[in-house]
């Protein structure tokens, strides 16, 4: 029997849709973009003159090398998320890059040429403070790692520990910095806040303490922010309260020298914390004696320390960013100063004299819809005539990296904000580009019958014209060879394709930058940076008006809520062009709890957005008279629910005609036992074609398709593996009626849920069997429909039948989503993002609680696969073949104009877009369909019939004459 | 009455090809070429020209002809009924699987009675001469109806008739939603 089952299973699998793409389809309709995240450390690879690498260590725990010519990745290493993979320090010497990873847990050395790991050592425990390279006789030989209580030295070549020493008085002194001047000593600097600086000098050879001094510094609290080592080992600090510079020669002095800023003729801006920028060109040499002092947000001074004397070389105001760079023996200072609103100028100065170098002006354009420049990295090189040339990499506030060459040519731009997409939507493109342009003119209200008629007529005329030109273009393109047809999409020639397969992806990133991306090519068509987005903001993106209502422009609304204050703002924009809409969003003085997009429309076809504030009052946007009237009529049938996970409370509200609300139900989960982790309703744009399932005896089992059903997942607060559990609750969002309740004992989160049609699929970790399990719940009304014309939650006396089955899954998962198609005829697949970077398209057929344990005639008739506890991962099911998507955080699915096709976007560190065909491409001819052969055969047959007809006629005539 | 080339053909044969004559009388005996045609026993009997061995039927109209017409008409009327056992056998043999041959059989089974019913008037013309015309017509009709009923039964057992609720499932519209609901976790 088991064998038979297996055979049956094999049959089913071989007949079920094969997902994998053919080799020649690779990259045809899918694309991937790889990102690294916000840059924390960056170094240019300078060990070879011809090197084209820039190394980046980012806040997303990624270490990568970029090609400076193209901006593409040479290699990339993605470490664990969270503090475990945090990159604390990045030291670069020659072709080795040394990283301290995971709060000082690991010390790693990478070969920058190929991205291979040279060595890795585990460091002793303790909080990481600082690290530096220690050089001797002109080369860097060791890596010094300073921790909270210990100080250790490691060989650069193999990572082995040379020595480790406990720091003296580590309970009171906060050691924060390490300095090595290239000789036999290494200096550890610590501070007792508002008291003194402790300097400990270690011998490089054996770790012996050579000298230990304590220097009075009652004004100092933190070394890295206000001090720097300059020149021949002089610790230089700046203090804003005493308005002074302090210097301390680490070799001999034991007293700080105070140099008041006034003596240099300088003053610190009110409330500004001044800082120092020093430069150390080589780890085995001493730092330069020139340094920058920042006195105001846009004022820098180039100072020089000479025998304890400080001289001002040059005053830069206004200056946004400064940086040093060294090539060969020459050290230059690059200063970026604003030119106008859309451009900045970068100039090079000789570091020793402060004189400007000729022909070194570089103009960098600043996107008015982007952020301000934040950091400047300069790659200097010697030209053939021994003058200094340079390229710069500018990091913007919105995490953009721009690489610019003289005199201002942008070589590449990377939008690293896209490594952290929070939410996205796909919007249909307008029918033609011309139409989209028109929308601006016709979007405003027209008055008078005649003018409206005229406007309508003229817009129709323009549409016709656009259509004709489109046809002409099609005809023209068809004659050209395929390779010559230009495929670059710009915002001007955006138009919907035949099957609506090309859409606009509107992506919202955590940094507050919005992107409009063409789903066909992945090109960024527009970007808009929202300033002053709090770092922990919550975003909710809604499409209020689609492109279907020409001449009204499409409209998206982004709700941004500051989680600290609870206050929210609305950003209303056109998703096709990214421009802020002329509609002014309402001011929201009250903290907003939730929003609700109603299917109601105002007279301009914009869906009504309801915002619920903390007084449970509702405000509408747009709030015209028409809308308010509609709301009053509909109020009795508008319900909403709120979930407060901290208090474990679910509550349902009803709208009153005066836009206040009343609570109608409440379910409380004891927060000390379990907490609500997620609530999933159904997607509002989901269509279910079939209202039931056909049984083996040809009767119908009707689905329980409650549009108001919510799946609430709870996790136990007790995480002990014997007592932990997860709960799933199916609850009607209108009445608060609990439809079904299931508790999975000895199970643990994170729980991933998909709720669609009449089923809920969830995945959890079973602590009992130590494996990942899938569970599926399906709801059926039974053999009879209670009411086939309308669905009202208030009138459903019967409880649905609940079926459930569980399966073992061989991998943990990162995220899960179901495919979505236009009419819901195509069978459904689950798209599962795996931590390995694969995206698996798992047929829902395998997650069916009606899978029988014993095969019967009826179940065979129904095409049910016999139950097998294991779900297998078949490699053809990976929709992204070898295009690994790192750290998948979400999968977005959208229907296309073709019923068979579902558009998929997976986002995380990378972005991957593709199409899936859950029931194969039943409505499209294949790509390799042989039009030539078919048409030539048809033509040949046609002519053959004509000829044979003629021949037959002749023959008949001849016979008649005989 | 008999044709020249009839039974007496032994002595008389057409030999168009060889001697280029339309016909010829061969009066001599012992013609070896025609010996094979003769029957052994009567070899030497010579019939006169135009003699026929068979008795010539009497063609004058008699009483018994009426019965014959009657019988013929009953044959026509009972034809469909006689087909039924055969159809039953075919039905049994073809089985209930849906494939090209059983479908063809069912189509034939269904089409034939329908065709017969459509050409009812022609059949009635055929039966006009019978005295029991109406009864025969009725029997013919019943036979054909039975045949088509059999075909329908076959369709039913093959599952081709939309008699189950599942056959109408695709036409059920999704129910209209009465309440509007939304919300979620407190942002």
mmCIF file of N, CA and C in Angstrom, chain A residues 559 561 593-594 596 598 634 637-643 677 690-692 694 698 700 708 733 789-794, chain B residues 156 158-167 169-170 172-187:
data_model
loop_
_atom_site.group_PDB
_atom_site.id
_atom_site.type_symbol
_atom_site.label_atom_id
_atom_site.label_comp_id
_atom_site.label_asym_id
_atom_site.label_seq_id
_atom_site.Cartn_x
_atom_site.Cartn_y
_atom_site.Cartn_z
ATOM 1 N N UNK A 559 0.879 56.683 5.433
ATOM 2 C CA UNK A 559 0.664 57.097 6.817
ATOM 3 C C UNK A 559 1.953 56.820 7.583
ATOM 4 N N UNK A 561 3.733 57.082 11.197
ATOM 5 C CA UNK A 561 3.424 57.309 12.607
ATOM 6 C C UNK A 561 4.694 57.197 13.428
ATOM 7 N N UNK A 593 -4.409 55.713 15.894
ATOM 8 C CA UNK A 593 -4.251 54.301 16.242
ATOM 9 C C UNK A 593 -4.212 53.408 14.999
ATOM 10 N N UNK A 594 -5.136 53.629 14.108
ATOM 11 C CA UNK A 594 -5.191 52.785 12.910
ATOM 12 C C UNK A 594 -5.840 53.574 11.778
ATOM 13 N N UNK A 596 -8.163 52.926 7.965
ATOM 14 C CA UNK A 596 -9.067 51.971 7.328
ATOM 15 C C UNK A 596 -9.441 52.539 5.959
ATOM 16 N N UNK A 598 -11.758 52.501 2.930
ATOM 17 C CA UNK A 598 -13.093 52.003 2.600
ATOM 18 C C UNK A 598 -13.232 51.821 1.099
ATOM 19 N N UNK A 634 -23.752 54.989 5.219
ATOM 20 C CA UNK A 634 -23.145 53.667 5.339
ATOM 21 C C UNK A 634 -22.718 53.339 6.764
ATOM 22 N N UNK A 637 -22.936 50.043 8.639
ATOM 23 C CA UNK A 637 -22.295 48.817 8.160
ATOM 24 C C UNK A 637 -20.772 48.945 8.123
ATOM 25 N N UNK A 638 -20.231 49.954 8.793
ATOM 26 C CA UNK A 638 -18.777 50.087 8.837
ATOM 27 C C UNK A 638 -18.291 49.695 10.232
ATOM 28 N N UNK A 639 -17.416 48.736 10.257
ATOM 29 C CA UNK A 639 -16.889 48.226 11.520
ATOM 30 C C UNK A 639 -15.372 48.262 11.455
ATOM 31 N N UNK A 640 -14.742 48.352 12.587
ATOM 32 C CA UNK A 640 -13.295 48.172 12.583
ATOM 33 C C UNK A 640 -12.849 47.541 13.886
ATOM 34 N N UNK A 641 -11.676 46.971 13.834
ATOM 35 C CA UNK A 641 -11.155 46.300 15.033
ATOM 36 C C UNK A 641 -9.769 46.844 15.332
ATOM 37 N N UNK A 642 -9.414 46.812 16.578
ATOM 38 C CA UNK A 642 -8.092 47.266 17.008
ATOM 39 C C UNK A 642 -7.491 46.187 17.886
ATOM 40 N N UNK A 643 -6.220 45.969 17.720
ATOM 41 C CA UNK A 643 -5.534 44.954 18.515
ATOM 42 C C UNK A 643 -4.428 45.648 19.292
ATOM 43 N N UNK A 677 0.837 38.017 18.602
ATOM 44 C CA UNK A 677 1.972 38.366 17.751
ATOM 45 C C UNK A 677 1.546 38.831 16.372
ATOM 46 N N UNK A 690 -14.203 30.009 -7.243
ATOM 47 C CA UNK A 690 -15.031 28.854 -6.955
ATOM 48 C C UNK A 690 -15.541 28.930 -5.525
ATOM 49 N N UNK A 691 -16.855 28.832 -5.369
ATOM 50 C CA UNK A 691 -17.452 28.970 -4.042
ATOM 51 C C UNK A 691 -17.427 27.669 -3.258
ATOM 52 N N UNK A 692 -16.983 26.600 -3.868
ATOM 53 C CA UNK A 692 -16.971 25.332 -3.160
ATOM 54 C C UNK A 692 -15.991 24.371 -3.783
ATOM 55 N N UNK A 694 -15.584 20.397 -5.301
ATOM 56 C CA UNK A 694 -16.331 19.265 -5.818
ATOM 57 C C UNK A 694 -15.798 17.998 -5.160
ATOM 58 N N UNK A 698 -19.405 13.988 -6.592
ATOM 59 C CA UNK A 698 -19.873 15.104 -7.399
ATOM 60 C C UNK A 698 -20.844 16.017 -6.675
ATOM 61 N N UNK A 700 -21.132 19.106 -3.691
ATOM 62 C CA UNK A 700 -20.277 20.271 -3.462
ATOM 63 C C UNK A 700 -20.126 20.521 -1.971
ATOM 64 N N UNK A 708 -14.818 38.886 6.679
ATOM 65 C CA UNK A 708 -14.492 39.599 7.919
ATOM 66 C C UNK A 708 -13.696 38.740 8.886
ATOM 67 N N UNK A 733 -14.428 39.630 12.638
ATOM 68 C CA UNK A 733 -14.059 40.999 12.992
ATOM 69 C C UNK A 733 -15.242 41.917 13.203
ATOM 70 N N UNK A 789 -26.435 34.809 -1.874
ATOM 71 C CA UNK A 789 -26.400 36.120 -2.541
ATOM 72 C C UNK A 789 -25.656 37.172 -1.733
ATOM 73 N N UNK A 790 -25.855 37.192 -0.429
ATOM 74 C CA UNK A 790 -25.164 38.196 0.387
ATOM 75 C C UNK A 790 -24.464 37.503 1.550
ATOM 76 N N UNK A 791 -23.380 38.122 1.998
ATOM 77 C CA UNK A 791 -22.717 37.619 3.187
ATOM 78 C C UNK A 791 -22.787 38.683 4.260
ATOM 79 N N UNK A 792 -23.419 38.341 5.347
ATOM 80 C CA UNK A 792 -23.458 39.244 6.489
ATOM 81 C C UNK A 792 -23.006 38.471 7.721
ATOM 82 N N UNK A 793 -22.027 39.027 8.408
ATOM 83 C CA UNK A 793 -21.539 38.348 9.610
ATOM 84 C C UNK A 793 -22.599 38.330 10.690
ATOM 85 N N UNK A 794 -23.535 39.259 10.592
ATOM 86 C CA UNK A 794 -24.557 39.356 11.639
ATOM 87 C C UNK A 794 -25.617 38.276 11.478
ATOM 88 N N UNK B 156 -25.941 9.757 -18.480
ATOM 89 C CA UNK B 156 -26.040 9.940 -17.031
ATOM 90 C C UNK B 156 -25.016 9.055 -16.331
ATOM 91 N N UNK B 158 -22.373 7.926 -17.504
ATOM 92 C CA UNK B 158 -21.028 8.395 -17.793
ATOM 93 C C UNK B 158 -20.745 9.739 -17.111
ATOM 94 N N UNK B 159 -21.749 10.341 -16.547
ATOM 95 C CA UNK B 159 -21.562 11.603 -15.841
ATOM 96 C C UNK B 159 -21.530 12.796 -16.766
ATOM 97 N N UNK B 160 -22.203 12.681 -17.889
ATOM 98 C CA UNK B 160 -22.163 13.795 -18.838
ATOM 99 C C UNK B 160 -23.329 14.764 -18.643
ATOM 100 N N UNK B 161 -24.274 14.409 -17.806
ATOM 101 C CA UNK B 161 -25.423 15.291 -17.624
ATOM 102 C C UNK B 161 -25.198 16.200 -16.430
ATOM 103 N N UNK B 162 -25.539 17.469 -16.540
ATOM 104 C CA UNK B 162 -25.331 18.393 -15.414
ATOM 105 C C UNK B 162 -26.416 18.215 -14.359
ATOM 106 N N UNK B 163 -26.406 17.104 -13.689
ATOM 107 C CA UNK B 163 -27.464 16.832 -12.721
ATOM 108 C C UNK B 163 -27.011 17.060 -11.292
ATOM 109 N N UNK B 164 -25.679 17.245 -11.083
ATOM 110 C CA UNK B 164 -25.200 17.444 -9.720
ATOM 111 C C UNK B 164 -25.012 18.929 -9.449
ATOM 112 N N UNK B 165 -25.031 19.240 -8.182
ATOM 113 C CA UNK B 165 -24.840 20.651 -7.823
ATOM 114 C C UNK B 165 -23.454 21.131 -8.239
ATOM 115 N N UNK B 166 -22.488 20.203 -8.299
ATOM 116 C CA UNK B 166 -21.134 20.610 -8.660
ATOM 117 C C UNK B 166 -21.059 21.103 -10.097
ATOM 118 N N UNK B 167 -22.008 20.665 -10.912
ATOM 119 C CA UNK B 167 -21.974 21.099 -12.306
ATOM 120 C C UNK B 167 -22.362 22.567 -12.447
ATOM 121 N N UNK B 169 -21.563 24.811 -10.055
ATOM 122 C CA UNK B 169 -20.746 25.551 -9.095
ATOM 123 C C UNK B 169 -20.105 26.788 -9.722
ATOM 124 N N UNK B 170 -19.688 26.635 -10.976
ATOM 125 C CA UNK B 170 -18.975 27.740 -11.622
ATOM 126 C C UNK B 170 -19.874 28.946 -11.841
ATOM 127 N N UNK B 172 -22.116 30.081 -9.658
ATOM 128 C CA UNK B 172 -22.508 30.784 -8.429
ATOM 129 C C UNK B 172 -21.666 32.043 -8.301
ATOM 130 N N UNK B 173 -22.341 33.170 -8.171
ATOM 131 C CA UNK B 173 -21.636 34.442 -8.008
ATOM 132 C C UNK B 173 -21.121 34.548 -6.582
ATOM 133 N N UNK B 174 -19.991 35.201 -6.373
ATOM 134 C CA UNK B 174 -19.564 35.407 -4.991
ATOM 135 C C UNK B 174 -20.577 36.281 -4.258
ATOM 136 N N UNK B 175 -20.884 35.936 -3.019
ATOM 137 C CA UNK B 175 -21.908 36.708 -2.315
ATOM 138 C C UNK B 175 -21.462 38.142 -2.077
ATOM 139 N N UNK B 176 -22.444 39.004 -2.066
ATOM 140 C CA UNK B 176 -22.165 40.420 -1.852
ATOM 141 C C UNK B 176 -21.873 40.642 -0.376
ATOM 142 N N UNK B 177 -20.932 41.531 -0.125
ATOM 143 C CA UNK B 177 -20.500 41.764 1.243
ATOM 144 C C UNK B 177 -21.363 42.845 1.875
ATOM 145 N N UNK B 178 -21.912 42.571 3.020
ATOM 146 C CA UNK B 178 -22.825 43.519 3.645
ATOM 147 C C UNK B 178 -22.115 44.506 4.550
ATOM 148 N N UNK B 179 -21.049 44.043 5.218
ATOM 149 C CA UNK B 179 -20.369 44.931 6.153
ATOM 150 C C UNK B 179 -18.994 45.290 5.594
ATOM 151 N N UNK B 180 -18.532 46.452 5.969
ATOM 152 C CA UNK B 180 -17.170 46.855 5.637
ATOM 153 C C UNK B 180 -16.373 46.777 6.921
ATOM 154 N N UNK B 181 -15.266 46.056 6.887
ATOM 155 C CA UNK B 181 -14.500 45.902 8.112
ATOM 156 C C UNK B 181 -13.022 46.109 7.829
ATOM 157 N N UNK B 182 -12.314 46.644 8.766
ATOM 158 C CA UNK B 182 -10.881 46.823 8.617
ATOM 159 C C UNK B 182 -10.269 47.162 9.956
ATOM 160 N N UNK B 183 -8.990 47.351 9.928
ATOM 161 C CA UNK B 183 -8.302 47.682 11.173
ATOM 162 C C UNK B 183 -7.039 46.873 11.300
ATOM 163 N N UNK B 184 -6.577 46.677 12.494
ATOM 164 C CA UNK B 184 -5.369 45.895 12.697
ATOM 165 C C UNK B 184 -4.726 46.237 14.009
ATOM 166 N N UNK B 185 -3.478 45.830 14.110
ATOM 167 C CA UNK B 185 -2.694 46.138 15.296
ATOM 168 C C UNK B 185 -2.589 47.654 15.435
ATOM 169 N N UNK B 186 -2.585 48.128 16.635
ATOM 170 C CA UNK B 186 -2.374 49.555 16.857
ATOM 171 C C UNK B 186 -0.983 49.892 16.332
ATOM 172 N N UNK B 187 -0.924 50.846 15.445
ATOM 173 C CA UNK B 187 0.353 51.153 14.771
ATOM 174 C C UNK B 187 1.399 51.616 15.780
#
